[in-house]
CSV table of C-alpha atoms in Angstrom, one decimal:
chain,number,residue,atom,x,y,z
A,1,MET,CA,-50.2,53.8,149.5
A,2,THR,CA,-49.6,56.1,146.6
A,3,ASP,CA,-52.7,56.8,144.5
A,4,ALA,CA,-54.5,54.0,146.3
A,5,ALA,CA,-57.2,56.0,148.0
A,6,THR,CA,-57.8,58.7,145.5
A,7,GLY,CA,-61.0,57.2,144.1
A,8,THR,CA,-59.8,57.5,140.5
A,9,ALA,CA,-58.8,55.2,137.8
A,10,ASP,CA,-55.2,55.7,138.9
A,11,ASP,CA,-56.0,53.5,141.9
A,12,PRO,CA,-53.7,50.4,141.6
A,13,ALA,CA,-56.7,48.2,142.6
A,14,LEU,CA,-58.1,48.9,139.2
A,15,TRP,CA,-55.0,48.2,137.3
A,16,PRO,CA,-54.5,45.0,135.2
A,17,ALA,CA,-53.0,42.2,137.3
A,18,VAL,CA,-49.9,42.2,135.1
A,19,ASP,CA,-49.2,45.8,136.1
A,20,GLN,CA,-49.9,45.1,139.8
A,21,ALA,CA,-47.4,42.2,139.7
A,22,ALA,CA,-44.8,44.3,137.9
A,23,ALA,CA,-45.2,47.1,140.5
A,24,ILE,CA,-44.8,44.7,143.4
A,25,ALA,CA,-41.7,43.2,141.8
A,26,ALA,CA,-40.2,46.6,141.2
A,27,GLY,CA,-40.9,47.7,144.8
A,28,ARG,CA,-43.4,50.5,143.9
A,29,PHE,CA,-45.6,49.1,146.6
A,30,SER,CA,-45.7,45.9,148.6
A,31,SER,CA,-48.0,43.0,148.4
A,32,ARG,CA,-49.2,43.8,151.9
A,33,GLU,CA,-50.0,47.4,150.9
A,34,LEU,CA,-52.0,46.3,147.9
A,35,THR,CA,-53.7,43.5,149.8
A,36,ASP,CA,-54.7,45.9,152.6
A,37,HIS,CA,-56.0,48.4,150.1
A,38,VAL,CA,-58.1,45.8,148.3
A,39,VAL,CA,-59.5,44.6,151.6
A,40,ALA,CA,-60.4,48.2,152.5
A,41,ARG,CA,-62.2,48.6,149.2
A,42,ILE,CA,-64.2,45.4,149.7
A,43,GLU,CA,-65.2,46.5,153.2
A,44,ARG,CA,-66.1,50.0,152.0
A,45,LEU,CA,-67.8,49.2,148.6
A,46,ASP,CA,-69.1,45.6,148.5
A,47,GLY,CA,-72.0,46.1,150.8
A,48,GLU,CA,-74.3,47.1,147.9
A,49,VAL,CA,-72.8,44.7,145.4
A,50,ASN,CA,-72.3,41.6,147.5
A,51,ALA,CA,-69.7,40.0,145.3
A,52,VAL,CA,-67.1,38.7,147.9
A,53,VAL,CA,-69.2,36.5,150.2
A,54,THR,CA,-66.5,34.5,152.1
A,55,ARG,CA,-63.6,36.6,153.4
A,56,ASP,CA,-60.2,35.4,154.6
A,57,PHE,CA,-58.4,38.7,155.2
A,58,ASP,CA,-56.1,37.7,158.0
A,59,THR,CA,-54.8,34.7,156.1
A,60,ALA,CA,-54.4,36.9,153.0
A,61,ALA,CA,-52.4,39.5,155.1
A,62,ALA,CA,-50.0,36.7,156.3
A,63,ALA,CA,-49.6,35.4,152.7
A,64,ALA,CA,-48.9,38.9,151.5
A,65,ASP,CA,-46.2,39.3,154.2
A,66,ARG,CA,-44.6,36.1,153.1
A,67,ALA,CA,-44.6,37.4,149.5
A,68,ASP,CA,-42.9,40.6,150.6
A,69,ALA,CA,-40.3,38.7,152.6
A,70,ALA,CA,-39.5,36.4,149.6
A,71,ARG,CA,-39.0,39.5,147.4
A,72,ALA,CA,-36.8,41.1,150.1
A,73,ALA,CA,-34.7,37.9,150.3
A,74,GLY,CA,-34.1,37.9,146.5
A,75,GLU,CA,-36.0,34.7,145.9
A,76,PRO,CA,-37.4,34.0,142.4
A,77,LEU,CA,-40.8,35.6,142.0
A,78,GLY,CA,-43.8,34.0,140.3
A,79,ARG,CA,-45.6,35.8,137.5
A,80,LEU,CA,-48.4,36.8,139.8
A,81,HIS,CA,-46.3,37.4,142.9
A,82,GLY,CA,-48.2,39.1,145.7
A,83,VAL,CA,-51.3,39.9,143.6
A,84,PRO,CA,-54.4,39.7,145.8
A,85,ILE,CA,-57.3,37.8,144.2
A,86,THR,CA,-60.7,36.4,144.9
A,87,VAL,CA,-61.9,33.0,143.6
A,88,LYS,CA,-65.4,31.9,142.4
A,89,ASP,CA,-67.0,29.8,145.1
A,90,ALA,CA,-67.5,26.9,142.7
A,91,LEU,CA,-63.7,26.2,143.0
A,92,ALA,CA,-62.2,24.4,146.0
A,93,THR,CA,-59.8,26.4,148.1
A,94,ALA,CA,-57.8,24.6,150.7
A,95,GLY,CA,-58.7,25.7,154.3
A,96,LEU,CA,-61.3,28.1,153.1
A,97,ARG,CA,-65.1,27.5,152.9
A,98,SER,CA,-66.2,26.4,149.4
A,99,THR,CA,-69.9,25.9,148.9
A,100,GLY,CA,-70.7,25.9,145.2
A,101,GLY,CA,-73.7,28.0,146.2
A,102,ALA,CA,-75.4,24.9,147.6
A,103,VAL,CA,-76.7,24.7,151.2
A,104,GLU,CA,-75.5,21.1,151.3
A,105,LEU,CA,-71.9,22.4,151.2
A,106,SER,CA,-72.5,25.4,153.6
A,107,ASP,CA,-69.8,24.2,155.9
A,108,ASN,CA,-67.5,22.5,153.3
A,109,VAL,CA,-63.8,23.3,153.9
A,110,PRO,CA,-61.6,21.5,151.3
A,111,THR,CA,-58.2,20.2,152.2
A,112,ALA,CA,-56.9,20.8,148.7
A,113,ASP,CA,-57.1,23.5,146.1
A,114,ALA,CA,-58.8,23.2,142.7
A,115,ALA,CA,-56.2,22.7,140.0
A,116,VAL,CA,-56.6,26.3,138.7
A,117,VAL,CA,-56.3,27.7,142.2
A,118,ALA,CA,-53.2,25.7,142.8
A,119,ALA,CA,-51.8,27.0,139.6
A,120,VAL,CA,-52.2,30.7,140.4
A,121,ARG,CA,-51.0,30.2,144.0
A,122,ALA,CA,-47.9,28.6,142.6
A,123,GLU,CA,-47.2,31.8,140.7
A,124,GLY,CA,-47.6,33.9,143.9
A,125,ALA,CA,-51.2,35.0,143.9
A,126,VAL,CA,-52.7,35.8,147.4
A,127,VAL,CA,-56.3,34.5,147.9
A,128,VAL,CA,-58.4,37.1,149.8
A,129,GLY,CA,-61.8,35.5,149.6
A,130,LYS,CA,-64.6,33.8,147.5
A,131,THR,CA,-67.2,35.3,145.2
A,132,ASN,CA,-70.9,34.6,144.8
A,133,LEU,CA,-72.7,32.4,142.3
A,134,PRO,CA,-76.0,30.6,141.8
A,135,ARG,CA,-76.6,27.2,143.3
A,136,TRP,CA,-74.4,24.6,141.6
A,137,SER,CA,-73.5,27.3,139.1
A,138,ALA,CA,-76.8,26.6,137.4
A,139,ASP,CA,-78.2,30.0,136.4
A,140,SER,CA,-77.5,33.2,134.4
A,141,GLN,CA,-77.9,35.2,137.6
A,142,SER,CA,-75.9,35.0,140.9
A,143,PHE,CA,-78.0,34.3,143.9
A,144,ASN,CA,-78.4,31.5,146.4
A,145,GLU,CA,-79.8,30.6,149.8
A,146,ILE,CA,-76.5,31.0,151.6
A,147,PHE,CA,-75.2,34.4,150.5
A,148,GLY,CA,-78.2,36.1,148.9
A,149,THR,CA,-78.0,38.2,145.7
A,150,THR,CA,-75.1,39.8,143.9
A,151,ASN,CA,-75.9,43.0,142.0
A,152,ASN,CA,-74.5,44.4,138.9
A,153,PRO,CA,-72.0,47.2,139.8
A,154,TRP,CA,-73.2,49.3,136.9
A,155,ASP,CA,-76.9,49.2,138.0
A,156,LEU,CA,-77.8,47.5,141.3
A,157,THR,CA,-81.3,46.6,140.0
A,158,ARG,CA,-79.8,44.4,137.4
A,159,VAL,CA,-78.0,41.1,137.4
A,160,PRO,CA,-74.2,40.6,137.1
A,161,ALA,CA,-75.1,37.4,135.1
A,162,GLY,CA,-73.9,34.0,136.1
A,163,SER,CA,-72.7,31.8,137.0
A,164,SER,CA,-69.4,33.7,137.6
A,165,GLY,CA,-71.4,36.8,138.4
A,166,GLY,CA,-69.7,37.6,141.7
A,167,ALA,CA,-66.3,37.0,140.1
A,168,ALA,CA,-66.9,39.4,137.3
A,169,ALA,CA,-68.4,42.0,139.6
A,170,ALA,CA,-65.3,41.7,141.8
A,171,VAL,CA,-63.1,42.3,138.8
A,172,ALA,CA,-65.1,45.4,137.7
A,173,MET,CA,-65.0,46.9,141.2
A,174,GLY,CA,-61.3,46.4,141.9
A,175,PHE,CA,-61.8,43.8,144.6
A,176,THR,CA,-59.3,41.4,143.0
A,177,GLY,CA,-56.4,41.4,140.6
A,178,PHE,CA,-58.3,38.9,138.4
A,179,GLU,CA,-60.7,36.0,138.9
A,180,LEU,CA,-61.0,32.3,138.2
A,181,GLY,CA,-64.4,31.4,136.7
A,182,THR,CA,-66.0,28.4,135.1
A,183,ASP,CA,-68.2,28.0,132.0
A,184,ILE,CA,-70.5,25.2,130.8
A,185,GLY,CA,-73.2,27.3,129.2
A,186,GLY,CA,-71.8,30.8,129.2
A,187,SER,CA,-70.8,31.3,132.8
A,188,ILE,CA,-67.6,33.2,132.0
A,189,ARG,CA,-68.9,34.9,128.9
A,190,PHE,CA,-72.2,36.3,130.3
A,191,PRO,CA,-70.6,37.9,133.4
A,192,ALA,CA,-67.7,39.3,131.4
A,193,SER,CA,-70.1,41.0,129.0
A,194,PHE,CA,-72.6,42.2,131.7
A,195,ASN,CA,-69.9,43.7,134.0
A,196,GLY,CA,-67.7,45.3,131.3
A,197,VAL,CA,-64.6,43.1,131.9
A,198,TRP,CA,-62.5,40.7,129.8
A,199,GLY,CA,-63.1,37.0,129.9
A,200,HIS,CA,-61.8,33.9,128.2
A,201,LYS,CA,-63.5,30.5,127.8
A,202,PRO,CA,-60.7,28.1,126.8
A,203,SER,CA,-61.0,25.3,124.4
A,204,TRP,CA,-62.5,22.4,126.4
A,205,GLY,CA,-59.7,20.3,128.0
A,206,VAL,CA,-57.0,22.9,127.8
A,207,VAL,CA,-57.3,23.9,131.4
A,208,PRO,CA,-57.9,21.2,134.1
A,209,THR,CA,-61.2,21.4,136.0
A,210,THR,CA,-60.6,19.1,139.0
A,211,GLY,CA,-61.7,20.7,142.2
A,212,TYR,CA,-64.8,22.2,140.6
A,213,LEU,CA,-67.7,21.8,143.1
A,214,ASP,CA,-70.4,21.1,140.6
A,215,HIS,CA,-70.0,17.6,139.3
A,216,VAL,CA,-69.8,13.9,140.4
A,217,ALA,CA,-67.1,12.7,142.8
A,218,GLY,CA,-66.7,16.0,144.5
A,219,GLY,CA,-64.4,17.5,141.9
A,220,ASP,CA,-62.1,14.5,141.5
A,221,THR,CA,-63.1,14.1,137.8
A,222,GLU,CA,-63.7,16.4,134.9
A,223,ALA,CA,-67.1,17.0,133.3
A,224,ASP,CA,-68.2,17.3,129.7
A,225,ILE,CA,-68.3,20.8,128.2
A,226,ASN,CA,-67.3,22.6,131.4
A,227,VAL,CA,-64.1,24.7,131.5
A,228,SER,CA,-62.2,26.9,133.9
A,229,GLY,CA,-60.9,30.2,132.7
A,230,PRO,CA,-60.0,33.8,133.7
A,231,LEU,CA,-61.8,37.1,134.1
A,232,ALA,CA,-59.7,40.2,134.1
A,233,ARG,CA,-59.3,43.9,133.3
A,234,SER,CA,-57.0,43.5,130.3
A,235,CYS,CA,-56.3,41.1,127.5
A,236,ASP,CA,-52.7,41.0,128.7
A,237,ASP,CA,-54.0,39.4,131.9
A,238,LEU,CA,-56.0,36.8,129.9
A,239,GLU,CA,-53.0,35.8,127.9
A,240,LEU,CA,-50.8,35.4,130.9
A,241,LEU,CA,-53.4,33.5,132.8
A,242,LEU,CA,-54.0,31.1,129.9
A,243,ASP,CA,-50.3,30.2,130.1
A,244,VAL,CA,-50.5,29.8,133.9
A,245,LEU,CA,-53.7,27.7,133.9
A,246,ALA,CA,-53.1,25.4,130.9
A,247,ARG,CA,-52.4,21.8,131.9
A,248,ARG,CA,-48.8,20.8,132.0
A,249,GLU,CA,-49.0,17.1,132.8
A,250,ALA,CA,-49.4,14.0,130.8
A,251,PRO,CA,-51.4,12.2,129.4
A,252,TRP,CA,-52.2,15.3,127.3
A,253,ILE,CA,-50.4,18.6,127.1
A,254,PRO,CA,-52.3,21.0,124.8
A,255,GLN,CA,-50.6,22.7,121.9
A,256,LEU,CA,-52.0,26.2,121.4
A,257,PRO,CA,-50.6,27.6,118.1
A,258,ALA,CA,-49.8,31.3,117.6
A,259,PRO,CA,-52.2,33.4,115.5
A,260,ARG,CA,-51.8,33.2,111.7
A,261,PHE,CA,-52.2,36.9,111.2
A,262,ASP,CA,-50.3,40.1,112.1
A,263,VAL,CA,-51.5,40.7,115.6
A,264,ASP,CA,-50.6,44.4,115.5
A,265,SER,CA,-52.0,45.4,112.2
A,266,GLY,CA,-54.6,42.7,111.6
A,267,ASP,CA,-53.1,41.9,108.2
A,268,GLY,CA,-54.3,38.4,107.2
A,269,LEU,CA,-57.1,38.2,109.8
A,270,ARG,CA,-60.2,36.7,108.4
A,271,VAL,CA,-63.4,37.6,110.4
A,272,ALA,CA,-66.9,36.5,110.1
A,273,ALA,CA,-69.5,38.7,111.7
A,274,TRP,CA,-72.6,36.8,112.9
A,275,LEU,CA,-74.4,39.5,114.9
A,276,ASP,CA,-78.0,38.5,114.6
A,277,ASP,CA,-80.1,35.5,113.4
A,278,PRO,CA,-83.7,34.6,112.9
A,279,SER,CA,-83.2,31.7,115.4
A,280,CYS,CA,-82.4,34.2,118.2
A,281,ARG,CA,-83.0,37.9,117.4
A,282,VAL,CA,-80.7,40.3,119.3
A,283,ASP,CA,-81.9,43.4,121.1
A,284,ALA,CA,-81.3,46.7,119.4
A,285,GLU,CA,-79.4,48.0,122.4
A,286,VAL,CA,-76.9,45.1,122.0
A,287,LEU,CA,-76.6,45.6,118.3
A,288,ALA,CA,-76.0,49.4,118.8
A,289,VAL,CA,-72.7,48.4,120.5
A,290,LEU,CA,-71.7,45.4,118.4
A,291,LYS,CA,-72.3,46.9,114.9
A,292,PRO,CA,-70.0,50.0,115.3
A,293,ALA,CA,-67.2,47.8,116.8
A,294,VAL,CA,-67.3,45.5,113.7
A,295,ALA,CA,-67.4,48.5,111.4
A,296,ALA,CA,-64.3,49.9,113.1
A,297,LEU,CA,-62.6,46.6,112.5
A,298,GLU,CA,-63.5,46.8,108.8
A,299,ALA,CA,-62.4,50.4,108.6
A,300,ALA,CA,-59.0,49.4,110.0
A,301,GLY,CA,-58.6,47.2,106.9
A,302,VAL,CA,-59.5,43.8,108.3
A,303,SER,CA,-61.4,41.4,106.1
A,304,VAL,CA,-65.0,41.1,107.5
A,305,ASP,CA,-67.7,38.8,106.0
A,306,ARG,CA,-71.1,39.7,107.3
A,307,ASP,CA,-72.9,36.9,105.6
A,308,ALA,CA,-70.8,33.8,106.3
A,309,ARG,CA,-72.3,31.1,108.5
A,310,PRO,CA,-71.3,27.6,109.5
A,311,ASP,CA,-73.3,24.9,107.7
A,312,LEU,CA,-75.5,24.0,110.6
A,313,ASP,CA,-79.0,24.7,111.9
A,314,PRO,CA,-78.7,27.0,115.0
A,315,ASP,CA,-81.9,25.7,116.5
A,316,GLU,CA,-80.8,22.1,116.3
A,317,ALA,CA,-77.3,22.9,117.6
A,318,TRP,CA,-78.7,24.7,120.6
A,319,GLU,CA,-81.1,21.9,121.4
A,320,VAL,CA,-78.3,19.3,121.2
A,321,GLY,CA,-76.0,21.5,123.2
A,322,LEU,CA,-78.6,22.4,125.8
A,323,TRP,CA,-79.4,18.7,126.3
A,324,LEU,CA,-75.7,17.9,126.8
A,325,VAL,CA,-75.2,20.8,129.2
A,326,ARG,CA,-78.2,19.6,131.2
A,327,ALA,CA,-76.9,16.1,131.2
A,328,ALA,CA,-73.6,17.2,132.5
A,329,MET,CA,-75.2,19.4,135.2
A,330,THR,CA,-77.6,16.6,136.2
A,331,LEU,CA,-74.6,14.4,136.9
A,332,ALA,CA,-73.1,17.3,138.7
A,333,GLY,CA,-75.9,18.2,141.0
A,334,GLU,CA,-79.0,16.3,141.6
A,335,GLY,CA,-81.6,14.1,139.9
A,336,ASP,CA,-81.2,11.1,137.6
A,337,GLY,CA,-78.9,11.5,134.7
A,338,PRO,CA,-79.6,10.4,131.1
A,339,ASP,CA,-79.1,6.8,130.1
A,340,HIS,CA,-75.8,6.2,128.2
A,341,ARG,CA,-77.5,5.4,124.9
A,342,SER,CA,-79.3,8.7,124.9
A,343,TRP,CA,-76.0,10.5,125.6
A,344,LEU,CA,-74.2,8.7,122.8
A,345,VAL,CA,-76.9,9.7,120.3
A,346,ARG,CA,-76.5,13.4,121.2
A,347,HIS,CA,-72.7,13.2,121.4
A,348,ALA,CA,-72.6,11.7,117.9
A,349,ARG,CA,-74.7,14.6,116.7
A,350,ARG,CA,-72.4,17.0,118.5
A,351,GLU,CA,-69.3,15.5,116.8
A,352,GLU,CA,-71.0,16.2,113.4
A,353,LEU,CA,-71.6,19.8,114.4
A,354,ARG,CA,-68.0,20.1,115.5
A,355,ARG,CA,-66.9,18.9,112.1
A,356,ARG,CA,-69.0,21.6,110.5
A,357,TRP,CA,-67.5,24.3,112.7
A,358,ALA,CA,-64.0,23.0,111.8
A,359,GLU,CA,-64.9,23.3,108.1
A,360,PHE,CA,-66.1,26.9,108.7
A,361,PHE,CA,-62.8,27.8,110.4
A,362,ALA,CA,-60.9,26.6,107.4
A,363,ASP,CA,-62.0,29.9,105.8
A,364,PHE,CA,-62.1,32.2,108.8
A,365,ASP,CA,-59.9,32.8,111.8
A,366,VAL,CA,-62.7,34.0,114.1
A,367,VAL,CA,-66.4,34.7,114.2
A,368,VAL,CA,-67.7,37.7,116.1
A,369,MET,CA,-71.0,36.9,117.8
A,370,PRO,CA,-73.3,38.2,120.6
A,371,VAL,CA,-72.9,36.8,124.1
A,372,ALA,CA,-76.5,37.3,125.0
A,373,PHE,CA,-79.5,38.5,123.0
A,374,VAL,CA,-80.3,41.1,125.7
A,375,PRO,CA,-78.3,43.6,127.8
A,376,PRO,CA,-78.0,43.1,131.5
A,377,PHE,CA,-81.6,42.6,132.7
A,378,GLU,CA,-83.3,43.3,136.0
A,379,HIS,CA,-83.2,40.7,138.8
A,380,LEU,CA,-85.5,37.8,137.9
A,381,GLN,CA,-85.7,35.2,140.7
A,382,GLU,CA,-89.3,34.1,140.6
A,383,GLY,CA,-90.1,30.8,138.9
A,384,THR,CA,-87.8,28.3,137.4
A,385,PHE,CA,-85.1,28.6,134.8
A,386,SER,CA,-87.5,27.2,132.2
A,387,ASP,CA,-90.6,29.4,132.8
A,388,ARG,CA,-89.1,32.9,133.3
A,389,LEU,CA,-89.4,35.4,130.5
A,390,LEU,CA,-87.1,38.2,129.2
A,391,THR,CA,-88.0,41.2,127.1
A,392,CYS,CA,-86.2,41.7,123.7
A,393,ASN,CA,-87.2,44.6,121.4
A,394,GLY,CA,-90.4,44.9,123.2
A,395,GLU,CA,-91.4,41.2,123.0
A,396,GLN,CA,-91.2,38.5,125.6
A,397,ARG,CA,-88.9,35.6,125.0
A,398,PRO,CA,-88.2,32.4,127.0
A,399,TYR,CA,-85.4,32.8,129.6
A,400,PRO,CA,-83.4,29.8,128.4
A,401,ASP,CA,-82.9,31.6,125.1
A,402,VAL,CA,-80.2,33.6,126.9
A,403,THR,CA,-77.9,30.6,126.4
A,404,ARG,CA,-78.5,30.3,122.6
A,405,TRP,CA,-75.4,32.2,121.4
A,406,THR,CA,-73.1,30.7,124.1
A,407,ILE,CA,-74.2,27.0,123.9
A,408,LEU,CA,-73.9,27.1,120.1
A,409,THR,CA,-70.1,27.3,120.5
A,410,GLY,CA,-69.5,25.9,123.9
A,411,MET,CA,-71.1,22.5,123.2
A,412,ALA,CA,-68.5,22.2,120.3
A,413,TYR,CA,-65.6,22.8,122.8
A,414,LEU,CA,-64.6,26.1,121.0
A,415,PRO,CA,-62.6,28.9,122.6
A,416,ALA,CA,-64.2,32.3,123.0
A,417,THR,CA,-62.8,35.6,124.2
A,418,VAL,CA,-65.1,38.3,125.4
A,419,PRO,CA,-63.8,41.9,125.1
A,420,PRO,CA,-65.7,44.8,126.7
A,421,LEU,CA,-67.0,46.9,123.7
A,422,GLY,CA,-69.0,49.7,125.2
A,423,LEU,CA,-72.2,50.8,126.9
A,424,THR,CA,-75.8,50.6,125.6
A,425,PRO,CA,-77.2,54.0,124.4
A,426,ALA,CA,-80.3,54.0,126.5
A,427,ASP,CA,-79.1,52.8,130.0
A,428,GLY,CA,-75.3,52.9,129.9
A,429,LEU,CA,-75.0,49.1,130.5
A,430,PRO,CA,-71.9,47.1,129.5
A,431,ILE,CA,-71.9,45.0,126.4
A,432,GLY,CA,-69.2,42.6,125.1
A,433,CYS,CA,-69.1,40.1,122.3
A,434,GLN,CA,-67.8,36.6,121.7
A,435,VAL,CA,-64.7,36.3,119.5
A,436,VAL,CA,-64.9,32.5,118.7
A,437,GLY,CA,-62.2,30.4,117.0
A,438,ALA,CA,-61.4,26.9,115.9
A,439,TYR,CA,-60.7,24.3,118.6
A,440,GLY,CA,-57.3,25.0,120.1
A,441,ALA,CA,-57.1,28.5,118.5
A,442,ASP,CA,-57.2,30.3,121.9
A,443,ARG,CA,-54.3,32.5,121.1
A,444,THR,CA,-56.1,33.6,117.9
A,445,THR,CA,-59.3,34.6,119.7
A,446,LEU,CA,-57.3,36.5,122.3
A,447,ALA,CA,-55.3,38.4,119.7
A,448,ALA,CA,-58.4,39.1,117.5
A,449,ALA,CA,-60.4,40.3,120.6
A,450,ARG,CA,-57.6,42.6,121.6
A,451,LEU,CA,-57.5,44.1,118.1
A,452,LEU,CA,-61.3,44.5,118.0
A,453,ALA,CA,-61.3,46.4,121.3
A,454,ASP,CA,-58.4,48.6,120.2
A,455,VAL,CA,-59.9,49.7,116.9
A,456,ALA,CA,-63.2,50.2,118.6
A,457,GLY,CA,-61.6,52.4,121.3
A,458,ALA,CA,-63.0,50.0,123.9
A,459,GLY,CA,-61.8,48.0,126.8
A,460,TYR,CA,-62.3,47.9,130.6
A,461,ARG,CA,-63.6,51.0,132.3
A,462,PRO,CA,-64.5,51.1,136.0
A,463,PRO,CA,-68.2,51.4,136.9
A,464,PRO,CA,-68.8,54.8,138.6
A,465,ARG,CA,-69.3,53.2,142.0
A,466,ALA,CA,-65.8,51.6,141.8
A,467,LEU,CA,-64.4,55.2,141.8
A,468,ALA,CA,-66.4,56.3,144.9
């Protein structure tokens, strides 16, 4: 197909999904041509990354042929018509193995799609395969006993983060038009930042999570804090996918208001910049990317307050949030969950913290924060989540600290958009940030993140091995 095998950024496999869909609709190339090309890229380039771990290429080819036949017949086309995609293996896919990274589900083949998978299929997306993750989505790396380890496409010795690590790596490498991830403690946000792609963690409850293979009742119910959301190569993709994925059925249909500022100029946008904190010091390599981006926003005339903070104790908020995340994941996976009274005590404290966040957002539209206190780190699989160590500014820190900046907002159900902002000076590793807003202000965080990336001259760029 035209430009498809050139090994350059002109390769349609590296385009935003909205552009892929538009090209298919206009007849520039067919769904089958793009699907075959993406499959060829996976077969040629994924051996060293190990992102796409279950492959369904024949079924995808047949689906692409049906998409092309529908277009030829003049049938109405969905907004993602003919776009080949992969799906995180924590989400059920009808007729295609879905394991959650757990050996107990090695042979699990669901009969129905997860809600978000059904939503994108209804808009014409073609599922090519499933992407890797940690067992039960419970780590900030992506490895398990079934499929092994996924590597960061920017540096194979480093992690793609987790738990949607295979998903984000697939987006970065052009193995998919976009991806569907999940996030309970940072599992969309870490991988977006570590792989240099866009990600959006919706406000809790906005997107249905049924069919998620990491909680009680086999995905038939929805878990506390956990969300499903998109990973992509552009903010346009995130905005479209939020519309596609948001729940449409009673008893609750979310209302997501438009931003209250000029989305083109930034006039009226009120930004707080919380880039570092004594409770979780941030590595100098991360700050070397975040600080210039915020300075560019300020230079563009946007109001930035570098001292504003919500009226809460970050340590307490993280401890409450981590307890609630672990409670939700215990119910999801294995072990005895907390007693109901203990949960109610923490939940009551969480509601107070949510109130304080709401008070903060009365004065600000968004707060810009780190995703993680370190850049992408080397593979670290020995020991448990609790006893591993990471190095920050030359000092060792507990591995669970990697969740401090994400749980602080996630446990409060807040939306967060991650734009890719640049590469670390020392090692050339991707860094993004969280653009966090009030509950339900998803369109605000998306618009503010787009503006931030634009003024910083940032955004998705393919890793060199994606151009090979």
